[in-house]
Amino acid sequence: MKHLLSIADLTRSDLDELLDLAASFLSVTQRETPKVPALRGRTVVSLFFEDSTRTRLSFETAAKRLSADVMVFSVATSSVKKGEGLRDTVATIAAMGIDAVVVRHAAAGAPRRITEWIDASIVNAGDGRHQHPTQALLDAFTITQHRGRDLSGMRVAIVGDVRNSRVARSDVQALSMLGAEVTLVAPPTLLPETLEGWPCSSAVDLDPLLPDLDAVMLLRIQHERDASTRFPSLREYTARYGLTEARARRLRPDALIMHPGPMNRGVEIAAAVADGPQSVIGEQVTNGVAARMAVLWKLLGAGGDVV
Amino acid sequence: MKHLLSIADLTRSDLDELLDLAASFLSVTQRETPKVPALRGRTVVSLFFEDSTRTRLSFETAAKRLSADVMVFSVATSSVKKGEGLRDTVATIAAMGIDAVVVRHAAAGAPRRITEWIDASIVNAGDGRHQHPTQALLDAFTITQHRGRDLSGMRVAIVGDVRNSRVARSDVQALSMLGAEVTLVAPPTLLPETLEGWPCSSAVDLDPLLPDLDAVMLLRIQHERDASTRFPSLREYTARYGLTEARARRLRPDALIMHPGPMNRGVEIAAAVADGPQSVIGEQVTNGVAARMAVLWKLLGAGGDVV
Amino acid sequence: MKHLLSIADLTRSDLDELLDLAASFLSVTQRETPKVPALRGRTVVSLFFEDSTRTRLSFETAAKRLSADVMVFSVATSSVKKGEGLRDTVATIAAMGIDAVVVRHAAAGAPRRITEWIDASIVNAGDGRHQHPTQALLDAFTITQHRGRDLSGMRVAIVGDVRNSRVARSDVQALSMLGAEVTLVAPPTLLPETLEGWPCSSAVDLDPLLPDLDAVMLLRIQHERDASTRFPSLREYTARYGLTEARARRLRPDALIMHPGPMNRGVEIAAAVADGPQSVIGEQVTNGVAARMAVLWKLLGAGGDVV
């Protein structure tokens, strides 16, 4: 495995290996000194064409815990503003002798194009509405930590702005590969136009599903995209799809409540629910570092010891 | 000691310990290789909601000299812009498994609120008009390096925009704890409305005090706050409160001239005075790194060796 | 050698030593673990008053491969915005105890001024239209890697916006010191008003020179300066001075094609030429890291082993 571009590229055994690695690295991050020399001398560049401090910081933390050097290519102050194209920007970074590039880009497919141009390993940290594979990995890892590796027969709902969500698309692929039955829940205007290629079902009503769910993931209403124009009002969205305290009480006591963050508290999730005992939202962030250590180690460190 | 939020939280013995540590780390920073492994594997995040390259760089230098990993949470490009609240931002950082957060925030009390939400050590790097404890520590350290630890009977004037100054408030507490007699000097409009809780006196005229001072600290006129609307003109301010060359000549030859920076040369301090033999303004910056090493080591490294 | 401000400050033997060091460090960067402990404990600050992610990243990579700590003084968020002068900004950085400052500034001579104010080593990373010595070093290094150290009788053309180019000025000095005959090629409006002090010749027509060149370096048309107002149109510029595929075919098969980046593909160089077999543009970037390692090691590490 040289790149991680899409969950769809992974076999079940790739996925199992990454989840095993994530578990090993989670235990590393809980040590007194949460750092291993595995990637000493390797250089990882983060190249983010869209803002995302959360994801960037998670990757940087992961890389530093593996003792890699981390460099930030800040697009805001880069040659990109002088009209340099993506290809030359990437070629320049590659020529400096780096080992991996973590890329976020507004255009679906940009990370895959980059693999055609340079030799380094490419990790997709989100491309348009297409894929966000490390998010899917950390979400799958979080569920399996609570339910075991075999998710056969488990029911997971992903609720919200599914149409715009690379998280939903990636999560569906990862969770269904592990056996889960995933249902996308959203107003019709926020569902994909077709479910072809999505190994899951969809629903317009959340309430009937609640008592049977093993996990429910609320997606962020993305004000900065066009989501909020696709339903009458935030108040109405919350009334039908928000995980309010009343709805949360109808979940099984062991159902997991998840959110990729950043949350709009009071919109897609009530504050008390986000902070309640069934929420694993903080675990998701913690597991994100472990999952990204697993990915970077798999791509760059193969052959050496994990710890 | 888990956090450093305010000088008011310190006992005299805490303060003495931090000053002793600062002296040890100052000698570390003067070695050929000014770096110790004390905090290897620890992660320090700087979370600055207000611009301050000087203070941020000083903390980063301190952390790196202790071999900690440093991460910068750049608010300008963060989820904060997507409407995420302070609590969720901080919770996310904490869930990544970091050990300390260095916080600057425009709201007084923000660092203390954060301690209620997360487990990491919090260092207040300036909150509103409230506190800037590491600045007070480095100022006290700078004076004690020249005058010894016991400042009983020493006279220190803090001159300028005292009302808006978290530096003044913190310095008064630290210096009075060591025995110094501090006088705040400013036009009435820039003095606090009451001195209740400030262990110091105040004066409207600087000139009569000059011959008796052991140290004079000039504060920056903060154009970006409302200070400059509170007196007729910069020229008039300088005429009455600026440390001009004429005024500097009336100081004792061993009186220390201090400024927390950045300076408005020609306003609160004359350029020749800032660069003159009695100025310890450069020492303050150098000592700032040592003082911040002391704080980070005290909060995160206790139990290990200093060097 | 304490600073690197201008190629004009170097003797032939300095230049030879730096080129030898660059060769050593190039081999370091090609190792499995491309990192040496030579500058462990040293701190390098990058202080860029003009945007340049490429150059900044190259210096940072170089410093990290030498195990130095790197700090970025981001001018956009600095005290400079609060009105602090260059001298105080630099003095503050110096007082934190750093070893080298890599400076880019719009004003010619700014790096030399800084050496008068502080003790640290200063590396000029580009000052106005004056000098960019590490670019000249990497360009000279790239040519000597292909042609050997003695460039006597070799013909190099530097084509484009020569008048505004600190790269051209620095390259002419370095290449002529090694024996090359350099010709500046540009429309009269983009040539220097006088060649006094430039050890080279100039020409207005590129075509007659092509068959005899050992290397041709295309400069970037700097839209952000006033270059594009000095000739009728980009199309016309390309027609007379662009290294089109037709012109490239008239070069000798072993002539080197160079560009300091970022390129305007289709303007000063055709895309197919930039990516063709005679292009060493990617090598220039790779060699840039090695050349900057050489400079930092020479200034900060002398006495220790290279590897």
mmCIF file of N, CA and C in Angstrom, chain B residues 45-130:
data_model
loop_
_atom_site.group_PDB
_atom_site.id
_atom_site.type_symbol
_atom_site.label_atom_id
_atom_site.label_comp_id
_atom_site.label_asym_id
_atom_site.label_seq_id
_atom_site.Cartn_x
_atom_site.Cartn_y
_atom_site.Cartn_z
ATOM 1 N N VAL B 45 0.536 22.728 23.117
ATOM 2 C CA VAL B 45 -0.185 23.413 22.038
ATOM 3 C C VAL B 45 -0.285 24.888 22.371
ATOM 4 N N SER B 46 0.006 25.736 21.400
ATOM 5 C CA SER B 46 -0.266 27.157 21.624
ATOM 6 C C SER B 46 -1.567 27.532 20.925
ATOM 7 N N LEU B 47 -2.441 28.108 21.703
ATOM 8 C CA LEU B 47 -3.813 28.430 21.263
ATOM 9 C C LEU B 47 -4.015 29.915 21.502
ATOM 10 N N PHE B 48 -3.743 30.706 20.475
ATOM 11 C CA PHE B 48 -3.754 32.164 20.623
ATOM 12 C C PHE B 48 -4.937 32.748 19.869
ATOM 13 N N PHE B 49 -5.894 33.290 20.625
ATOM 14 C CA PHE B 49 -7.046 33.936 20.006
ATOM 15 C C PHE B 49 -6.773 35.413 19.749
ATOM 16 N N GLU B 50 -5.650 35.913 20.252
ATOM 17 C CA GLU B 50 -5.184 37.262 19.924
ATOM 18 C C GLU B 50 -3.782 37.122 19.359
ATOM 19 N N ASP B 51 -3.438 37.985 18.429
ATOM 20 C CA ASP B 51 -2.098 37.948 17.861
ATOM 21 C C ASP B 51 -1.044 38.230 18.921
ATOM 22 N N SER B 52 0.010 37.440 18.908
ATOM 23 C CA SER B 52 1.187 37.798 19.696
ATOM 24 C C SER B 52 2.335 36.907 19.306
ATOM 25 N N THR B 53 3.045 37.313 18.266
ATOM 26 C CA THR B 53 4.171 36.505 17.843
ATOM 27 C C THR B 53 5.246 36.448 18.907
ATOM 28 N N ARG B 54 5.474 37.555 19.613
ATOM 29 C CA ARG B 54 6.548 37.600 20.618
ATOM 30 C C ARG B 54 6.334 36.556 21.698
ATOM 31 N N THR B 55 5.154 36.595 22.311
ATOM 32 C CA THR B 55 4.902 35.681 23.430
ATOM 33 C C THR B 55 4.825 34.237 22.935
ATOM 34 N N ARG B 56 4.180 34.032 21.790
ATOM 35 C CA ARG B 56 4.054 32.682 21.257
ATOM 36 C C ARG B 56 5.429 32.095 20.941
ATOM 37 N N LEU B 57 6.273 32.901 20.324
ATOM 38 C CA LEU B 57 7.612 32.434 19.970
ATOM 39 C C LEU B 57 8.436 32.134 21.223
ATOM 40 N N SER B 58 8.259 32.924 22.258
ATOM 41 C CA SER B 58 8.992 32.708 23.503
ATOM 42 C C SER B 58 8.569 31.371 24.122
ATOM 43 N N PHE B 59 7.272 31.103 24.166
ATOM 44 C CA PHE B 59 6.797 29.819 24.692
ATOM 45 C C PHE B 59 7.279 28.654 23.816
ATOM 46 N N GLU B 60 7.230 28.832 22.500
ATOM 47 C CA GLU B 60 7.665 27.752 21.611
ATOM 48 C C GLU B 60 9.153 27.451 21.797
ATOM 49 N N THR B 61 9.939 28.527 21.918
ATOM 50 C CA THR B 61 11.365 28.334 22.159
ATOM 51 C C THR B 61 11.574 27.582 23.466
ATOM 52 N N ALA B 62 10.859 27.993 24.492
ATOM 53 C CA ALA B 62 10.983 27.341 25.801
ATOM 54 C C ALA B 62 10.637 25.853 25.692
ATOM 55 N N ALA B 63 9.518 25.560 25.017
ATOM 56 C CA ALA B 63 9.074 24.161 24.917
ATOM 57 C C ALA B 63 10.083 23.327 24.137
ATOM 58 N N LYS B 64 10.603 23.895 23.043
ATOM 59 C CA LYS B 64 11.548 23.137 22.228
ATOM 60 C C LYS B 64 12.863 22.896 22.973
ATOM 61 N N ARG B 65 13.290 23.859 23.785
ATOM 62 C CA ARG B 65 14.526 23.678 24.547
ATOM 63 C C ARG B 65 14.365 22.609 25.622
ATOM 64 N N LEU B 66 13.118 22.322 25.962
ATOM 65 C CA LEU B 66 12.842 21.228 26.903
ATOM 66 C C LEU B 66 12.545 19.930 26.141
ATOM 67 N N SER B 67 12.701 19.960 24.811
ATOM 68 C CA SER B 67 12.478 18.798 23.937
ATOM 69 C C SER B 67 11.017 18.367 23.847
ATOM 70 N N ALA B 68 10.094 19.245 24.203
ATOM 71 C CA ALA B 68 8.679 18.950 23.984
ATOM 72 C C ALA B 68 8.338 19.142 22.507
ATOM 73 N N ASP B 69 7.280 18.469 22.057
ATOM 74 C CA ASP B 69 6.738 18.767 20.734
ATOM 75 C C ASP B 69 5.793 19.947 20.856
ATOM 76 N N VAL B 70 5.820 20.807 19.865
ATOM 77 C CA VAL B 70 5.012 22.023 19.906
ATOM 78 C C VAL B 70 4.063 22.023 18.727
ATOM 79 N N MET B 71 2.815 22.333 18.983
ATOM 80 C CA MET B 71 1.874 22.470 17.887
ATOM 81 C C MET B 71 1.168 23.810 18.010
ATOM 82 N N VAL B 72 0.939 24.419 16.864
ATOM 83 C CA VAL B 72 0.318 25.738 16.842
ATOM 84 C C VAL B 72 -1.107 25.570 16.340
ATOM 85 N N PHE B 73 -2.052 25.937 17.173
ATOM 86 C CA PHE B 73 -3.436 25.936 16.742
ATOM 87 C C PHE B 73 -3.728 27.342 16.248
ATOM 88 N N SER B 74 -3.735 27.493 14.938
ATOM 89 C CA SER B 74 -3.882 28.820 14.371
ATOM 90 C C SER B 74 -5.361 29.151 14.265
ATOM 91 N N VAL B 75 -5.799 30.077 15.082
ATOM 92 C CA VAL B 75 -7.226 30.366 15.139
ATOM 93 C C VAL B 75 -7.733 30.943 13.826
ATOM 94 N N ALA B 76 -6.881 31.658 13.138
ATOM 95 C CA ALA B 76 -7.306 32.306 11.898
ATOM 96 C C ALA B 76 -7.839 31.301 10.868
ATOM 97 N N THR B 77 -7.321 30.088 10.888
ATOM 98 C CA THR B 77 -7.745 29.108 9.880
ATOM 99 C C THR B 77 -8.497 27.941 10.520
ATOM 100 N N SER B 78 -9.034 28.150 11.696
ATOM 101 C CA SER B 78 -9.559 27.007 12.455
ATOM 102 C C SER B 78 -11.059 26.859 12.337
ATOM 103 N N SER B 79 -11.547 25.796 12.957
ATOM 104 C CA SER B 79 -12.975 25.530 13.031
ATOM 105 C C SER B 79 -13.719 26.658 13.723
ATOM 106 N N VAL B 80 -12.973 27.479 14.476
ATOM 107 C CA VAL B 80 -13.616 28.604 15.137
ATOM 108 C C VAL B 80 -14.354 29.449 14.107
ATOM 109 N N LYS B 81 -13.750 29.550 12.912
ATOM 110 C CA LYS B 81 -14.416 30.311 11.856
ATOM 111 C C LYS B 81 -15.698 29.626 11.378
ATOM 112 N N LYS B 82 -15.787 28.311 11.566
ATOM 113 C CA LYS B 82 -17.006 27.601 11.183
ATOM 114 C C LYS B 82 -18.037 27.635 12.310
ATOM 115 N N GLY B 83 -17.799 28.429 13.336
ATOM 116 C CA GLY B 83 -18.791 28.623 14.374
ATOM 117 C C GLY B 83 -18.638 27.707 15.576
ATOM 118 N N GLU B 84 -17.516 26.977 15.644
ATOM 119 C CA GLU B 84 -17.310 26.104 16.784
ATOM 120 C C GLU B 84 -17.023 26.933 18.017
ATOM 121 N N GLY B 85 -17.583 26.550 19.155
ATOM 122 C CA GLY B 85 -17.362 27.284 20.386
ATOM 123 C C GLY B 85 -16.030 26.949 21.023
ATOM 124 N N LEU B 86 -15.601 27.815 21.963
ATOM 125 C CA LEU B 86 -14.330 27.620 22.653
ATOM 126 C C LEU B 86 -14.256 26.242 23.296
ATOM 127 N N ARG B 87 -15.370 25.819 23.924
ATOM 128 C CA ARG B 87 -15.343 24.564 24.656
ATOM 129 C C ARG B 87 -15.048 23.386 23.729
ATOM 130 N N ASP B 88 -15.709 23.357 22.577
ATOM 131 C CA ASP B 88 -15.478 22.242 21.665
ATOM 132 C C ASP B 88 -14.081 22.299 21.041
ATOM 133 N N THR B 89 -13.623 23.506 20.732
ATOM 134 C CA THR B 89 -12.256 23.633 20.205
ATOM 135 C C THR B 89 -11.251 23.060 21.187
ATOM 136 N N VAL B 90 -11.399 23.446 22.426
ATOM 137 C CA VAL B 90 -10.467 23.002 23.458
ATOM 138 C C VAL B 90 -10.605 21.503 23.703
ATOM 139 N N ALA B 91 -11.850 21.014 23.727
ATOM 140 C CA ALA B 91 -12.062 19.585 23.959
ATOM 141 C C ALA B 91 -11.415 18.767 22.850
ATOM 142 N N THR B 92 -11.485 19.275 21.623
ATOM 143 C CA THR B 92 -10.883 18.566 20.497
ATOM 144 C C THR B 92 -9.370 18.487 20.655
ATOM 145 N N ILE B 93 -8.762 19.619 20.987
ATOM 146 C CA ILE B 93 -7.318 19.623 21.200
ATOM 147 C C ILE B 93 -6.950 18.638 22.297
ATOM 148 N N ALA B 94 -7.727 18.665 23.388
ATOM 149 C CA ALA B 94 -7.413 17.802 24.531
ATOM 150 C C ALA B 94 -7.517 16.329 24.138
ATOM 151 N N ALA B 95 -8.516 16.012 23.316
ATOM 152 C CA ALA B 95 -8.725 14.607 22.967
ATOM 153 C C ALA B 95 -7.600 14.060 22.100
ATOM 154 N N MET B 96 -6.816 14.955 21.498
ATOM 155 C CA MET B 96 -5.675 14.480 20.710
ATOM 156 C C MET B 96 -4.528 14.025 21.612
ATOM 157 N N GLY B 97 -4.678 14.292 22.911
ATOM 158 C CA GLY B 97 -3.696 13.758 23.839
ATOM 159 C C GLY B 97 -2.539 14.706 24.098
ATOM 160 N N ILE B 98 -2.835 15.968 24.294
ATOM 161 C CA ILE B 98 -1.769 16.918 24.548
ATOM 162 C C ILE B 98 -1.621 17.148 26.055
ATOM 163 N N ASP B 99 -0.497 17.692 26.442
ATOM 164 C CA ASP B 99 -0.176 17.807 27.860
ATOM 165 C C ASP B 99 -0.390 19.201 28.418
ATOM 166 N N ALA B 100 -0.179 20.210 27.609
ATOM 167 C CA ALA B 100 -0.362 21.579 28.087
ATOM 168 C C ALA B 100 -0.896 22.433 26.950
ATOM 169 N N VAL B 101 -1.712 23.410 27.314
ATOM 170 C CA VAL B 101 -2.218 24.385 26.355
ATOM 171 C C VAL B 101 -1.822 25.769 26.854
ATOM 172 N N VAL B 102 -1.141 26.508 25.999
ATOM 173 C CA VAL B 102 -0.776 27.886 26.294
ATOM 174 C C VAL B 102 -1.825 28.755 25.617
ATOM 175 N N VAL B 103 -2.610 29.475 26.413
ATOM 176 C CA VAL B 103 -3.794 30.169 25.901
ATOM 177 C C VAL B 103 -3.662 31.671 26.005
ATOM 178 N N ARG B 104 -3.915 32.357 24.929
ATOM 179 C CA ARG B 104 -4.161 33.797 24.982
ATOM 180 C C ARG B 104 -5.572 34.052 24.461
ATOM 181 N N HIS B 105 -6.344 34.856 25.201
ATOM 182 C CA HIS B 105 -7.734 35.077 24.832
ATOM 183 C C HIS B 105 -8.142 36.478 25.262
ATOM 184 N N ALA B 106 -8.999 37.095 24.487
ATOM 185 C CA ALA B 106 -9.426 38.457 24.801
ATOM 186 C C ALA B 106 -10.327 38.523 26.032
ATOM 187 N N ALA B 107 -10.904 37.408 26.435
ATOM 188 C CA ALA B 107 -11.840 37.422 27.560
ATOM 189 C C ALA B 107 -11.126 37.057 28.861
ATOM 190 N N ALA B 108 -11.210 37.956 29.845
ATOM 191 C CA ALA B 108 -10.664 37.650 31.169
ATOM 192 C C ALA B 108 -11.339 36.386 31.686
ATOM 193 N N GLY B 109 -10.541 35.479 32.233
ATOM 194 C CA GLY B 109 -11.120 34.267 32.811
ATOM 195 C C GLY B 109 -11.213 33.093 31.864
ATOM 196 N N ALA B 110 -10.984 33.313 30.562
ATOM 197 C CA ALA B 110 -11.100 32.196 29.606
ATOM 198 C C ALA B 110 -10.160 31.031 29.966
ATOM 199 N N PRO B 111 -8.888 31.292 30.320
ATOM 200 C CA PRO B 111 -8.026 30.153 30.665
ATOM 201 C C PRO B 111 -8.566 29.347 31.856
ATOM 202 N N ARG B 112 -9.136 30.035 32.853
ATOM 203 C CA ARG B 112 -9.656 29.298 34.001
ATOM 204 C C ARG B 112 -10.869 28.449 33.600
ATOM 205 N N ARG B 113 -11.737 28.979 32.752
ATOM 206 C CA ARG B 113 -12.863 28.161 32.279
ATOM 207 C C ARG B 113 -12.358 26.889 31.616
ATOM 208 N N ILE B 114 -11.303 27.042 30.848
ATOM 209 C CA ILE B 114 -10.795 25.882 30.109
ATOM 210 C C ILE B 114 -10.342 24.771 31.058
ATOM 211 N N THR B 115 -9.828 25.164 32.213
ATOM 212 C CA THR B 115 -9.385 24.114 33.167
ATOM 213 C C THR B 115 -10.559 23.262 33.644
ATOM 214 N N GLU B 116 -11.781 23.814 33.576
ATOM 215 C CA GLU B 116 -12.950 23.032 34.017
ATOM 216 C C GLU B 116 -13.350 22.001 32.969
ATOM 217 N N TRP B 117 -12.868 22.192 31.746
ATOM 218 C CA TRP B 117 -13.338 21.349 30.650
ATOM 219 C C TRP B 117 -12.375 20.230 30.285
ATOM 220 N N ILE B 118 -11.092 20.455 30.494
ATOM 221 C CA ILE B 118 -10.129 19.454 30.009
ATOM 222 C C ILE B 118 -9.102 19.132 31.082
ATOM 223 N N ASP B 119 -8.353 18.073 30.839
ATOM 224 C CA ASP B 119 -7.396 17.559 31.818
ATOM 225 C C ASP B 119 -5.999 18.172 31.711
ATOM 226 N N ALA B 120 -5.664 18.733 30.570
ATOM 227 C CA ALA B 120 -4.298 19.213 30.353
ATOM 228 C C ALA B 120 -3.984 20.405 31.255
ATOM 229 N N SER B 121 -2.698 20.651 31.424
ATOM 230 C CA SER B 121 -2.259 21.854 32.133
ATOM 231 C C SER B 121 -2.519 23.079 31.266
ATOM 232 N N ILE B 122 -2.995 24.139 31.886
ATOM 233 C CA ILE B 122 -3.284 25.372 31.157
ATOM 234 C C ILE B 122 -2.333 26.463 31.641
ATOM 235 N N VAL B 123 -1.694 27.134 30.691
ATOM 236 C CA VAL B 123 -0.858 28.289 31.013
ATOM 237 C C VAL B 123 -1.510 29.522 30.404
ATOM 238 N N ASN B 124 -1.806 30.477 31.239
ATOM 239 C CA ASN B 124 -2.392 31.733 30.782
ATOM 240 C C ASN B 124 -1.301 32.601 30.156
ATOM 241 N N ALA B 125 -1.429 32.850 28.857
ATOM 242 C CA ALA B 125 -0.468 33.716 28.166
ATOM 243 C C ALA B 125 -1.075 35.094 27.930
ATOM 244 N N GLY B 126 -2.028 35.462 28.781
ATOM 245 C CA GLY B 126 -2.681 36.768 28.665
ATOM 246 C C GLY B 126 -4.176 36.604 28.426
ATOM 247 N N ASP B 127 -4.991 37.069 29.371
ATOM 248 C CA ASP B 127 -6.452 36.997 29.186
ATOM 249 C C ASP B 127 -7.055 38.375 29.449
ATOM 250 N N GLY B 128 -7.484 39.015 28.370
ATOM 251 C CA GLY B 128 -8.127 40.327 28.483
ATOM 252 C C GLY B 128 -7.255 41.293 29.266
ATOM 253 N N ARG B 129 -7.892 42.021 30.180
ATOM 254 C CA ARG B 129 -7.152 42.965 31.019
ATOM 255 C C ARG B 129 -6.813 42.340 32.363
ATOM 256 N N HIS B 130 -6.876 41.039 32.446
ATOM 257 C CA HIS B 130 -6.823 40.353 33.723
ATOM 258 C C HIS B 130 -5.409 39.983 34.163
#
